[in-house]
PDB file of N, CA, C and O in Angstrom:
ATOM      1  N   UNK G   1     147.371 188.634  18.308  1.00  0.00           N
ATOM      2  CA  UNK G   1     147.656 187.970  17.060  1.00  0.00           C
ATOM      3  C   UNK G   1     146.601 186.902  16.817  1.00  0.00           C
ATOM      4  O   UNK G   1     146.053 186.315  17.751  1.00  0.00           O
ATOM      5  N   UNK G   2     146.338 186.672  15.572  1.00  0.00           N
ATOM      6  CA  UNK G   2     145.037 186.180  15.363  1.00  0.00           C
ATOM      7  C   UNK G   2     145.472 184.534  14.260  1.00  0.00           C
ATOM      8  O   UNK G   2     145.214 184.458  13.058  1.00  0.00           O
ATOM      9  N   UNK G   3     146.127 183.450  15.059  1.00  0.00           N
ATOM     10  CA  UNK G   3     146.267 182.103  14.347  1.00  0.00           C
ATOM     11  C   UNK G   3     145.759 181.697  13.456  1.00  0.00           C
ATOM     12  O   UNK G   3     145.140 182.641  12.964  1.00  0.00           O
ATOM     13  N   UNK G   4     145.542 180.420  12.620  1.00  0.00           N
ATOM     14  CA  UNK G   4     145.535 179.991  11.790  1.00  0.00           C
ATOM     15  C   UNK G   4     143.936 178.791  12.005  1.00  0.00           C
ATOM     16  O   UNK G   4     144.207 177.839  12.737  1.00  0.00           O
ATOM     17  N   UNK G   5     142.911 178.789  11.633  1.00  0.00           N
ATOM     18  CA  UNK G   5     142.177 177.711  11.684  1.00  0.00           C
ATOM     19  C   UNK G   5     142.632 176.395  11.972  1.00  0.00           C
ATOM     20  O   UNK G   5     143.821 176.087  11.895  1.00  0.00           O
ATOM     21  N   UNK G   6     141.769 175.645  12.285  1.00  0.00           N
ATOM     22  CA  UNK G   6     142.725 174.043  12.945  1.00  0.00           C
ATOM     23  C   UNK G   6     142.674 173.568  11.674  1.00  0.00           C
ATOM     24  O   UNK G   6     143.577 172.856  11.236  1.00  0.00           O
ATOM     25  N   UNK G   7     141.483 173.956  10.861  1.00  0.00           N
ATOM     26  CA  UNK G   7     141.651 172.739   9.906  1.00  0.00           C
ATOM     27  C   UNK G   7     142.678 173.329   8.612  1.00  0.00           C
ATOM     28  O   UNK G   7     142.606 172.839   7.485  1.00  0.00           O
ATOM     29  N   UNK G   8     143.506 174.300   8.912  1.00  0.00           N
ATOM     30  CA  UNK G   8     144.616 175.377   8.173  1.00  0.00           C
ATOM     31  C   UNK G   8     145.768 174.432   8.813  1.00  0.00           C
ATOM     32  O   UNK G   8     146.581 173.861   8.087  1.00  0.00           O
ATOM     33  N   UNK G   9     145.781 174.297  10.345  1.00  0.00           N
ATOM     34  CA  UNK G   9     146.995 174.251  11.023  1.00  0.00           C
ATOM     35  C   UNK G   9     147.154 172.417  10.585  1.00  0.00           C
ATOM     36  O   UNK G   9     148.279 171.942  10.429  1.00  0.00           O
ATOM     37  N   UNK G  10     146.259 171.800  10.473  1.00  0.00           N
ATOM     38  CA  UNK G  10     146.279 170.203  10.207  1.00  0.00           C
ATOM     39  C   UNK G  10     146.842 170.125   8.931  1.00  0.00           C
ATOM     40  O   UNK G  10     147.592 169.161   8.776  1.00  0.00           O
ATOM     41  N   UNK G  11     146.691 170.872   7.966  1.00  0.00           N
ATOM     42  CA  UNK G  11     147.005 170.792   6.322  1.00  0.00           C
ATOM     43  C   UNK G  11     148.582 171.293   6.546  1.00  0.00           C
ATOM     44  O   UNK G  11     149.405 170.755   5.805  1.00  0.00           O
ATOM     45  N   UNK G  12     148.993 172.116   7.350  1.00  0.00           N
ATOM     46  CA  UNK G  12     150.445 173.033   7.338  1.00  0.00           C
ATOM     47  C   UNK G  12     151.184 171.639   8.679  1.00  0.00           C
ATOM     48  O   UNK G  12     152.319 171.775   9.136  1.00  0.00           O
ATOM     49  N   UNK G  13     150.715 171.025   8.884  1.00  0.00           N
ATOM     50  CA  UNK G  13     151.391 170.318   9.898  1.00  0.00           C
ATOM     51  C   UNK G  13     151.841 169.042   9.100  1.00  0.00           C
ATOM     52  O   UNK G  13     152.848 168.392   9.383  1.00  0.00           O
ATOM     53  N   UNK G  14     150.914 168.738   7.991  1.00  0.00           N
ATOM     54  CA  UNK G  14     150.965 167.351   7.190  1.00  0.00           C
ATOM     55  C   UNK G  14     152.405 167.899   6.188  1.00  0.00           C
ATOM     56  O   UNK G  14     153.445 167.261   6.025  1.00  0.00           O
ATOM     57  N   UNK G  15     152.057 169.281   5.609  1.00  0.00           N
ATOM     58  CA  UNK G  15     153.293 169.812   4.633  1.00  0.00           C
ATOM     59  C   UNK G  15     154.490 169.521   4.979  1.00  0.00           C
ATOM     60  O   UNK G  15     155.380 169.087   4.247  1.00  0.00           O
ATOM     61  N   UNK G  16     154.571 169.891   6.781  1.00  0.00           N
ATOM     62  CA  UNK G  16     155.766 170.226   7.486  1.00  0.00           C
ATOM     63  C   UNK G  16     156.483 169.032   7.369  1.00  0.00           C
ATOM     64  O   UNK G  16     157.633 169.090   6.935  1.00  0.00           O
ATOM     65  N   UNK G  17     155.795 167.529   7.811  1.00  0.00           N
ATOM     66  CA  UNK G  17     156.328 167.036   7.967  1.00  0.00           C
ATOM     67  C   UNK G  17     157.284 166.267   7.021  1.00  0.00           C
ATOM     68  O   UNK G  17     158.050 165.382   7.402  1.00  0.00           O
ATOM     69  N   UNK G  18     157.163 166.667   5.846  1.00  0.00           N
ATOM     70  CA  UNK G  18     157.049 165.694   4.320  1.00  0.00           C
ATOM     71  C   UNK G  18     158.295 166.801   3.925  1.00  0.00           C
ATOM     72  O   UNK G  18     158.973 166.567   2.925  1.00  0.00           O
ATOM     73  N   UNK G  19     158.550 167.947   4.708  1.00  0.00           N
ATOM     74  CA  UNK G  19     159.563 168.211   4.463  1.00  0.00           C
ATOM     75  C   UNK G  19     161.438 168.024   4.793  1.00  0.00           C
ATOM     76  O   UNK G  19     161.803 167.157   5.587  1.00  0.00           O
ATOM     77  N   UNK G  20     162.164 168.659   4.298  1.00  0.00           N
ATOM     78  CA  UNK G  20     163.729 168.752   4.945  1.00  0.00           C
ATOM     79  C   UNK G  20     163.565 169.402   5.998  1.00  0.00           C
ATOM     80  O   UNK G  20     162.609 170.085   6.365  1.00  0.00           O
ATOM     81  N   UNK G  21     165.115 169.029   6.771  1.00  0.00           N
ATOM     82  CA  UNK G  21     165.345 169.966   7.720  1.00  0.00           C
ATOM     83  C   UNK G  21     165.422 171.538   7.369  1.00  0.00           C
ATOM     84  O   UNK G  21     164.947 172.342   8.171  1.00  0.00           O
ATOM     85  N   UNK G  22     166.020 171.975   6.170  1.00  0.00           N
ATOM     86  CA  UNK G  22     166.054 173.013   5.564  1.00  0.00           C
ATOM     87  C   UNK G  22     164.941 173.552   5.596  1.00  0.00           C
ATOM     88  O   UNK G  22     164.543 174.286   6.501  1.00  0.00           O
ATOM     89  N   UNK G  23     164.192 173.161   4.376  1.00  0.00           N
ATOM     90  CA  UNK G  23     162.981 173.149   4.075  1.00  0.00           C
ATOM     91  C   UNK G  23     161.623 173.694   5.246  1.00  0.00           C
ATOM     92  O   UNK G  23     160.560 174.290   5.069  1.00  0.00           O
ATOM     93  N   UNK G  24     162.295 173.155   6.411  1.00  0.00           N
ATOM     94  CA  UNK G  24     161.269 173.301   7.665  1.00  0.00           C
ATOM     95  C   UNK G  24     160.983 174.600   8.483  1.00  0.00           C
ATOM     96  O   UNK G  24     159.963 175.097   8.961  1.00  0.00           O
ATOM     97  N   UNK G  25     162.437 174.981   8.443  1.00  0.00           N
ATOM     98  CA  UNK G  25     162.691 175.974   8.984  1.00  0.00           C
ATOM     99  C   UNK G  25     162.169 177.542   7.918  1.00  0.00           C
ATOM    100  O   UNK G  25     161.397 178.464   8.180  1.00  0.00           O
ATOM    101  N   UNK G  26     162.911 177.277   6.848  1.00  0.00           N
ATOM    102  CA  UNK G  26     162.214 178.474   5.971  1.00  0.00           C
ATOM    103  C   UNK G  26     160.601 178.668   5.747  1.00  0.00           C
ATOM    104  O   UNK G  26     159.931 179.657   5.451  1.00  0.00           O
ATOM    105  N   UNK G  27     160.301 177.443   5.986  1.00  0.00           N
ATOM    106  CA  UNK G  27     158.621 177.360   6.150  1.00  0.00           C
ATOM    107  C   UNK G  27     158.195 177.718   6.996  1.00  0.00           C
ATOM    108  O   UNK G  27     157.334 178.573   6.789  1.00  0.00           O
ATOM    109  N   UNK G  28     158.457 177.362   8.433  1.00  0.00           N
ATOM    110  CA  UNK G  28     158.216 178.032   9.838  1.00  0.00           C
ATOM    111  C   UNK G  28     158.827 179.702   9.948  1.00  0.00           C
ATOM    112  O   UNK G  28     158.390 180.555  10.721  1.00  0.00           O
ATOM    113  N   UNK G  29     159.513 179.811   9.336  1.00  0.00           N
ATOM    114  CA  UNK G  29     160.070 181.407   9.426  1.00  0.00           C
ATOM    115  C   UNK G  29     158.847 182.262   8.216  1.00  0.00           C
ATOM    116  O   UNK G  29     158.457 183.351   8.637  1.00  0.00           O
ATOM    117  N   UNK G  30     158.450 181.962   7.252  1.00  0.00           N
ATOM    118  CA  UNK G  30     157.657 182.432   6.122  1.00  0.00           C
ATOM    119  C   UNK G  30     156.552 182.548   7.238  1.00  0.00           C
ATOM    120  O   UNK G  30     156.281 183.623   7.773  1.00  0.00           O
ATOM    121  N   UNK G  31     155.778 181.053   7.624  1.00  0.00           N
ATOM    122  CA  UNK G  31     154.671 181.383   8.338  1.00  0.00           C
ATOM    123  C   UNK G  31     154.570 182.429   9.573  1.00  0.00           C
ATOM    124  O   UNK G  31     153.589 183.034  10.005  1.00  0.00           O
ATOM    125  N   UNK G  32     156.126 182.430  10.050  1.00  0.00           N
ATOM    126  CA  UNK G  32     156.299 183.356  11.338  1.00  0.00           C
ATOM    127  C   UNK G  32     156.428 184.669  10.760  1.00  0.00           C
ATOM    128  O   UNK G  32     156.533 185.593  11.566  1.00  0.00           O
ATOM    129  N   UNK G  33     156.437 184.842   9.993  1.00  0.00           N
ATOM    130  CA  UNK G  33     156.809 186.008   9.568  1.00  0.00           C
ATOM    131  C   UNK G  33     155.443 186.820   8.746  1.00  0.00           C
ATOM    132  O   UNK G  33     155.579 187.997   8.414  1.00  0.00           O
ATOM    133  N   UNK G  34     154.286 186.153   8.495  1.00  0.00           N
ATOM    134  CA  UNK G  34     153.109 186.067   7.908  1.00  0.00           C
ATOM    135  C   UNK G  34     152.364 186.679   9.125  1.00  0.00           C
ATOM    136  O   UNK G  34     151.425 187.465   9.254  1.00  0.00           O
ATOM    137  N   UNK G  35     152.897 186.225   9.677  1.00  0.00           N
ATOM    138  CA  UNK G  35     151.629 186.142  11.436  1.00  0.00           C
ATOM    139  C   UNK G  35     152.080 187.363  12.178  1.00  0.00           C
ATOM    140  O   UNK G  35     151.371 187.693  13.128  1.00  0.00           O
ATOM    141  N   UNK G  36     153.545 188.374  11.807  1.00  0.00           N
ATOM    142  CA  UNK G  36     153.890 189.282  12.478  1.00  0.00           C
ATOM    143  C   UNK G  36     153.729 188.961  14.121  1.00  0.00           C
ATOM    144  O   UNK G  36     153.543 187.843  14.602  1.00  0.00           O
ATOM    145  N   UNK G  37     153.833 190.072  14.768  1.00  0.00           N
ATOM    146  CA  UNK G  37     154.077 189.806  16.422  1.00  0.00           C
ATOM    147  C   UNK G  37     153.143 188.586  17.101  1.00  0.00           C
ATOM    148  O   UNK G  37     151.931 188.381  17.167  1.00  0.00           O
ATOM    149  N   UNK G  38     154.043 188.061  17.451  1.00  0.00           N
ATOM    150  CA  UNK G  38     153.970 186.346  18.295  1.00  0.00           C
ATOM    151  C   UNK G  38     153.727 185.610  17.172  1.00  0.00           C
ATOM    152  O   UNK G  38     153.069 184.597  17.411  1.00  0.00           O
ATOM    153  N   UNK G  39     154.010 185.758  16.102  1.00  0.00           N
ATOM    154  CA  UNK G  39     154.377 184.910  15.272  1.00  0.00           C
ATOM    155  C   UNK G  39     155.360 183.559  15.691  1.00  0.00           C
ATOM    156  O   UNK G  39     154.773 182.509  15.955  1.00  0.00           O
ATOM    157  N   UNK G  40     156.511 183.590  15.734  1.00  0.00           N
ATOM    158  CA  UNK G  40     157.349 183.013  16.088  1.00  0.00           C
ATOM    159  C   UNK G  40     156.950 182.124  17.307  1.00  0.00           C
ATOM    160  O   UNK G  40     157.425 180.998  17.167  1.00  0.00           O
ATOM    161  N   UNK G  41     156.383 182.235  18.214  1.00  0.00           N
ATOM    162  CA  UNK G  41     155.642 181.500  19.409  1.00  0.00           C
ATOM    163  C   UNK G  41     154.978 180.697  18.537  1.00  0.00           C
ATOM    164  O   UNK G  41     155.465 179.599  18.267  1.00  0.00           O
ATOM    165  N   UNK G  42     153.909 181.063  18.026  1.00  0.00           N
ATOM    166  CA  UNK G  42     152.641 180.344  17.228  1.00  0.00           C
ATOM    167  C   UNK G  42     152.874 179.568  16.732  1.00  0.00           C
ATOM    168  O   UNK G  42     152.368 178.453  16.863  1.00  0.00           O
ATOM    169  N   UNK G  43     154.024 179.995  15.723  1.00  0.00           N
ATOM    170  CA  UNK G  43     154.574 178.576  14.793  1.00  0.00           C
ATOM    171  C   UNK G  43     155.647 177.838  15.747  1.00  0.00           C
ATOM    172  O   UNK G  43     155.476 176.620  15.783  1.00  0.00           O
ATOM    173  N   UNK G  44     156.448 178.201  16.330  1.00  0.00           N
ATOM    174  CA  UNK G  44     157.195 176.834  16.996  1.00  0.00           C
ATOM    175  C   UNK G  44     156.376 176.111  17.799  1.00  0.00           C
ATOM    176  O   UNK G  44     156.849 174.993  18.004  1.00  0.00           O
ATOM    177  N   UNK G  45     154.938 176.376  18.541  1.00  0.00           N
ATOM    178  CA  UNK G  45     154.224 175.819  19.132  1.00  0.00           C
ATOM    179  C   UNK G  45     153.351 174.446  18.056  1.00  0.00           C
ATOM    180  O   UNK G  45     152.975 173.297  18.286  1.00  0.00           O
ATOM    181  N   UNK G  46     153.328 175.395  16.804  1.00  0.00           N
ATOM    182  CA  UNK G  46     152.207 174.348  16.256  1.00  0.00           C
ATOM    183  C   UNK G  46     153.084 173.386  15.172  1.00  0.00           C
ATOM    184  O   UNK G  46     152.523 172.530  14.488  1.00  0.00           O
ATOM    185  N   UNK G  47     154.756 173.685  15.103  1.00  0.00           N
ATOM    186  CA  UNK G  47     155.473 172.637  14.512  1.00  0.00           C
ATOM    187  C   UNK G  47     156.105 172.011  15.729  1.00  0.00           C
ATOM    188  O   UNK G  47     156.823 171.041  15.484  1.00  0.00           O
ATOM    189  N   UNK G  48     155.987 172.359  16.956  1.00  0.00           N
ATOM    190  CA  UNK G  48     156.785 171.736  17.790  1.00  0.00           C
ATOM    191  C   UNK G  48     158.344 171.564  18.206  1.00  0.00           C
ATOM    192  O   UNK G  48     159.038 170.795  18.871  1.00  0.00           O
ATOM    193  N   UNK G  49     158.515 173.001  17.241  1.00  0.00           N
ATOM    194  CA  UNK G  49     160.086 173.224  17.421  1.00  0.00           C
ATOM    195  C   UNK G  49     160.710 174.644  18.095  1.00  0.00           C
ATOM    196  O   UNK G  49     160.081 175.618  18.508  1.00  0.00           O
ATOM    197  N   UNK G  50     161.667 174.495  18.071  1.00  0.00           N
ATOM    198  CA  UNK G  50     162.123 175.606  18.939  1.00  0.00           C
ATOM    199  C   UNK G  50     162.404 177.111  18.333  1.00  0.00           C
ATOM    200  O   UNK G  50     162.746 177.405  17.188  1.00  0.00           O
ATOM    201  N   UNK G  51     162.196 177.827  19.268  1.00  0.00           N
ATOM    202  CA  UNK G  51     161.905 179.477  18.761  1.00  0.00           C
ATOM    203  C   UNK G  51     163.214 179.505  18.502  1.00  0.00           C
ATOM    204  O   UNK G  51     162.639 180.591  18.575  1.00  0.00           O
ATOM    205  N   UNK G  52     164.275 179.477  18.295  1.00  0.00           N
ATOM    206  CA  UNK G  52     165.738 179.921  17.699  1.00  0.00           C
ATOM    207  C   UNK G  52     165.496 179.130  16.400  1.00  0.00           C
ATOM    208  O   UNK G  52     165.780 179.732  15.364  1.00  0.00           O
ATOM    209  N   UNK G  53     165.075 178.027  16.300  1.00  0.00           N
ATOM    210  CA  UNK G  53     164.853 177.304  14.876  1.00  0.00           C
ATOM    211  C   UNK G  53     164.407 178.222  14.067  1.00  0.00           C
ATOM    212  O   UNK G  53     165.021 178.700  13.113  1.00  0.00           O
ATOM    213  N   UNK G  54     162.954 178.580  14.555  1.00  0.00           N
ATOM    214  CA  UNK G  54     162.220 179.604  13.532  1.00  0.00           C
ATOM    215  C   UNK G  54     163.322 180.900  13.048  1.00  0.00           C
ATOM    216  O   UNK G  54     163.874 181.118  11.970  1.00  0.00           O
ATOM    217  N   UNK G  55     163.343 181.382  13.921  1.00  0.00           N
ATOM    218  CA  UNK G  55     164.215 182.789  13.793  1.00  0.00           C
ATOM    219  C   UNK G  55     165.244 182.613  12.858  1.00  0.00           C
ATOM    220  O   UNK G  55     165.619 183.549  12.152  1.00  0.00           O
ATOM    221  N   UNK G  56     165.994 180.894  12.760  1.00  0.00           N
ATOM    222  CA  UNK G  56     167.213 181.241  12.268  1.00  0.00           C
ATOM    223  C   UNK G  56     166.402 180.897  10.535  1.00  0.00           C
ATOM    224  O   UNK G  56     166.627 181.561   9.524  1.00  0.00           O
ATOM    225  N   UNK G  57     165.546 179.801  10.626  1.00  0.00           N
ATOM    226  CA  UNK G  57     164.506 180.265   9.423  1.00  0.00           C
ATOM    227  C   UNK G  57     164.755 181.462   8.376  1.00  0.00           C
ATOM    228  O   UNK G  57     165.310 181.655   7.295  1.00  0.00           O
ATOM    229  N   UNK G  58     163.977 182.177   9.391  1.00  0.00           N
ATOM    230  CA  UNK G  58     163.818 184.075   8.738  1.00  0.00           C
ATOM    231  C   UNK G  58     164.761 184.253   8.744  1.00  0.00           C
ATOM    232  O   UNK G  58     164.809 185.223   7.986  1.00  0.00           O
ATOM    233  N   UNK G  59     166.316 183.953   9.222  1.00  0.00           N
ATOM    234  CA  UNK G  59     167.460 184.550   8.971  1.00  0.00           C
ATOM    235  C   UNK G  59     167.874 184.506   7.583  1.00  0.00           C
ATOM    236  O   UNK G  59     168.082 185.482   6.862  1.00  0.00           O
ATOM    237  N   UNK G  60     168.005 182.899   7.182  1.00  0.00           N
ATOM    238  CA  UNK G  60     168.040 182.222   6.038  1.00  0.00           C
ATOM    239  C   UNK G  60     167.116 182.775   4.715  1.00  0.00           C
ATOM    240  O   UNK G  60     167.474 182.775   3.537  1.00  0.00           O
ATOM    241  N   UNK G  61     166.054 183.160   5.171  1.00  0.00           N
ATOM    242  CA  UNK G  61     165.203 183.581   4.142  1.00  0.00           C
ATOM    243  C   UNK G  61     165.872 185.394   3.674  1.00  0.00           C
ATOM    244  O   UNK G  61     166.166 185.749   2.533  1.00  0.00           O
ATOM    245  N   UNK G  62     165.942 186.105   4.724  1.00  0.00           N
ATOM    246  CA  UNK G  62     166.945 187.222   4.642  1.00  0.00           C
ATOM    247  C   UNK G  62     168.121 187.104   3.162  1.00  0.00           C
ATOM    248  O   UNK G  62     168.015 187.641   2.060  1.00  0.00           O
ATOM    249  N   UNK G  63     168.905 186.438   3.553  1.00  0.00           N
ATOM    250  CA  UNK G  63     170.257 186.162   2.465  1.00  0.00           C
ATOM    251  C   UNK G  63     169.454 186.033   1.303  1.00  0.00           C
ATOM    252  O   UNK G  63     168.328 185.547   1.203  1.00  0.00           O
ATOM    253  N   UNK G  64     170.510 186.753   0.059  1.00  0.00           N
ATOM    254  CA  UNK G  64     169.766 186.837  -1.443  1.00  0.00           C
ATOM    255  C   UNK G  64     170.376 185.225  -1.808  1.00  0.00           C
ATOM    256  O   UNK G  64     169.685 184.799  -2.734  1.00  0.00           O
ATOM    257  N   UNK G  65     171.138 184.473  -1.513  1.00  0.00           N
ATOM    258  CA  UNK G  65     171.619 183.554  -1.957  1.00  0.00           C
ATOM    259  C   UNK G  65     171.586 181.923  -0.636  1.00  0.00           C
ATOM    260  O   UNK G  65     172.089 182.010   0.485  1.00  0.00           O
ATOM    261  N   UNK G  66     171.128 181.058  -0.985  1.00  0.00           N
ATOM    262  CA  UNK G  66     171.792 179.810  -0.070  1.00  0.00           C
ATOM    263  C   UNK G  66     173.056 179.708   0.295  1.00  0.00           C
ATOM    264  O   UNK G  66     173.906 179.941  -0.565  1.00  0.00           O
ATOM    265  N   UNK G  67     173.405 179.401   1.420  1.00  0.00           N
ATOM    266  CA  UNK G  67     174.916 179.236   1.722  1.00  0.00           C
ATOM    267  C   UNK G  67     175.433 177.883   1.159  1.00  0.00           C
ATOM    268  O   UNK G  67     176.582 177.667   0.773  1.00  0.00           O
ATOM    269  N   UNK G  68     174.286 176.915   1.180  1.00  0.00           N
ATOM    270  CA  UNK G  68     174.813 175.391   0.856  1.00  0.00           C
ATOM    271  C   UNK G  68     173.738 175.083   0.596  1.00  0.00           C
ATOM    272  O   UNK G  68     172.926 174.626   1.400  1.00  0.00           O
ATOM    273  N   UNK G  69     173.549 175.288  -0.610  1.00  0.00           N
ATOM    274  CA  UNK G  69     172.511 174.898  -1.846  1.00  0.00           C
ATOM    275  C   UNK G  69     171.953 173.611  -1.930  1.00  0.00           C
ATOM    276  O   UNK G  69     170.791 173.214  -2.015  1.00  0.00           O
ATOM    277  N   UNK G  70     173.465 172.833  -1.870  1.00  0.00           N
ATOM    278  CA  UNK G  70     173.171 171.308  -2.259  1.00  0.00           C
ATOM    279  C   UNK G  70     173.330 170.336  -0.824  1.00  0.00           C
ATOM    280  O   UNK G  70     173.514 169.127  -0.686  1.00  0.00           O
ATOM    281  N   UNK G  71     173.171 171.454   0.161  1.00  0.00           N
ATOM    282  CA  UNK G  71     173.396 170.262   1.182  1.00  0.00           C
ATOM    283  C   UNK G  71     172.099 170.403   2.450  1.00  0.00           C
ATOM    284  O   UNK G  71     171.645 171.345   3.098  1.00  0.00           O
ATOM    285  N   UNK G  72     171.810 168.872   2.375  1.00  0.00           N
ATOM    286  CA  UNK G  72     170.202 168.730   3.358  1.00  0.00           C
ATOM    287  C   UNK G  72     170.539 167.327   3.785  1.00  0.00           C
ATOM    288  O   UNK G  72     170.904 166.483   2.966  1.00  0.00           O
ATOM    289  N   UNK G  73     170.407 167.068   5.139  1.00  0.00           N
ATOM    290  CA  UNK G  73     170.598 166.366   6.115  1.00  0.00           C
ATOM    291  C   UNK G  73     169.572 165.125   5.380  1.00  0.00           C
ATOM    292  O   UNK G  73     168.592 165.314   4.660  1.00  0.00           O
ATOM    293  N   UNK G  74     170.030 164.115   5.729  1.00  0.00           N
ATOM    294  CA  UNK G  74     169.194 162.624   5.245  1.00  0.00           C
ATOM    295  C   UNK G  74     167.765 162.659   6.570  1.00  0.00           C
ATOM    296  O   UNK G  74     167.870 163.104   7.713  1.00  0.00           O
ATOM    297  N   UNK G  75     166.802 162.181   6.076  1.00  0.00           N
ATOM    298  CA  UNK G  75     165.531 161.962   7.311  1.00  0.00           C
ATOM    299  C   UNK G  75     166.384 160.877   8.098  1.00  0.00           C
ATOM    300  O   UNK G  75     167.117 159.992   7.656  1.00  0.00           O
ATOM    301  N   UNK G  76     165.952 161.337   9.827  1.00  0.00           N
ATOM    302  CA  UNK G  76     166.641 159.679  10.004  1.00  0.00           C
ATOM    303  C   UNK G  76     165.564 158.830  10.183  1.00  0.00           C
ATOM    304  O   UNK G  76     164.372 159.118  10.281  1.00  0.00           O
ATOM    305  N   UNK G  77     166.179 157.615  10.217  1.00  0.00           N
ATOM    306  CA  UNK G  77     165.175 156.233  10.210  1.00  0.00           C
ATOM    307  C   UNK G  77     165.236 155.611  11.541  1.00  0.00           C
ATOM    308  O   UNK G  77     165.219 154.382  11.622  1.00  0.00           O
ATOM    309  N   UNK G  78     165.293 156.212  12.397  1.00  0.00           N
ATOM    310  CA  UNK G  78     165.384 155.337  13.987  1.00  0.00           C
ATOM    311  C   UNK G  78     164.031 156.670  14.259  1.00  0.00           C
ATOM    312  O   UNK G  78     163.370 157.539  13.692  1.00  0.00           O
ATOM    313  N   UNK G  79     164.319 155.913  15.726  1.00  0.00           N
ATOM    314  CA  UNK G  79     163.151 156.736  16.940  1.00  0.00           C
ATOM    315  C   UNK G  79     163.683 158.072  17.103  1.00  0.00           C
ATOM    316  O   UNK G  79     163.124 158.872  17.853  1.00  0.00           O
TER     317      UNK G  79
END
């Protein structure tokens, strides 16, 4: 499988972060899903999150509809 340029992965790392929790995951599942086999490695490696995150991502992206449209976790403000 053939990754993403650094100076690709620096621009998709700045996006990531500026996003929801929602938001994060359907992004990491799109990109995992872009990248086909070891996809899913690639991107939880270069967002730093966990391979069930991604997956459940692409799950979410699957469904024709949101389950909970209007609901996204607040950023938190501690460490």
């Amino acid at each position: 499988m053939t990754g993403y340029e650094k100076n690709i992965e620096i621009k998709m790392q700045r996006l990531f972060a500026t996003l929801s929790e929602k938001d994060r995951r359907r992004y990491a599942g799109i990109e995992a899903a872009k990248l086909g086999h070891g996809g899913i490695d690639y991107v939880s490696g270069l967002f730093e999150m966990d391979p069930k995150t991604v997956r459940r991502g692409l799950t979410e992206l699957e469904s024709p509809e949101d389950p909970a449209p209007s609901r996204v976790r607040k950023k938190r403000c501690g460490p």
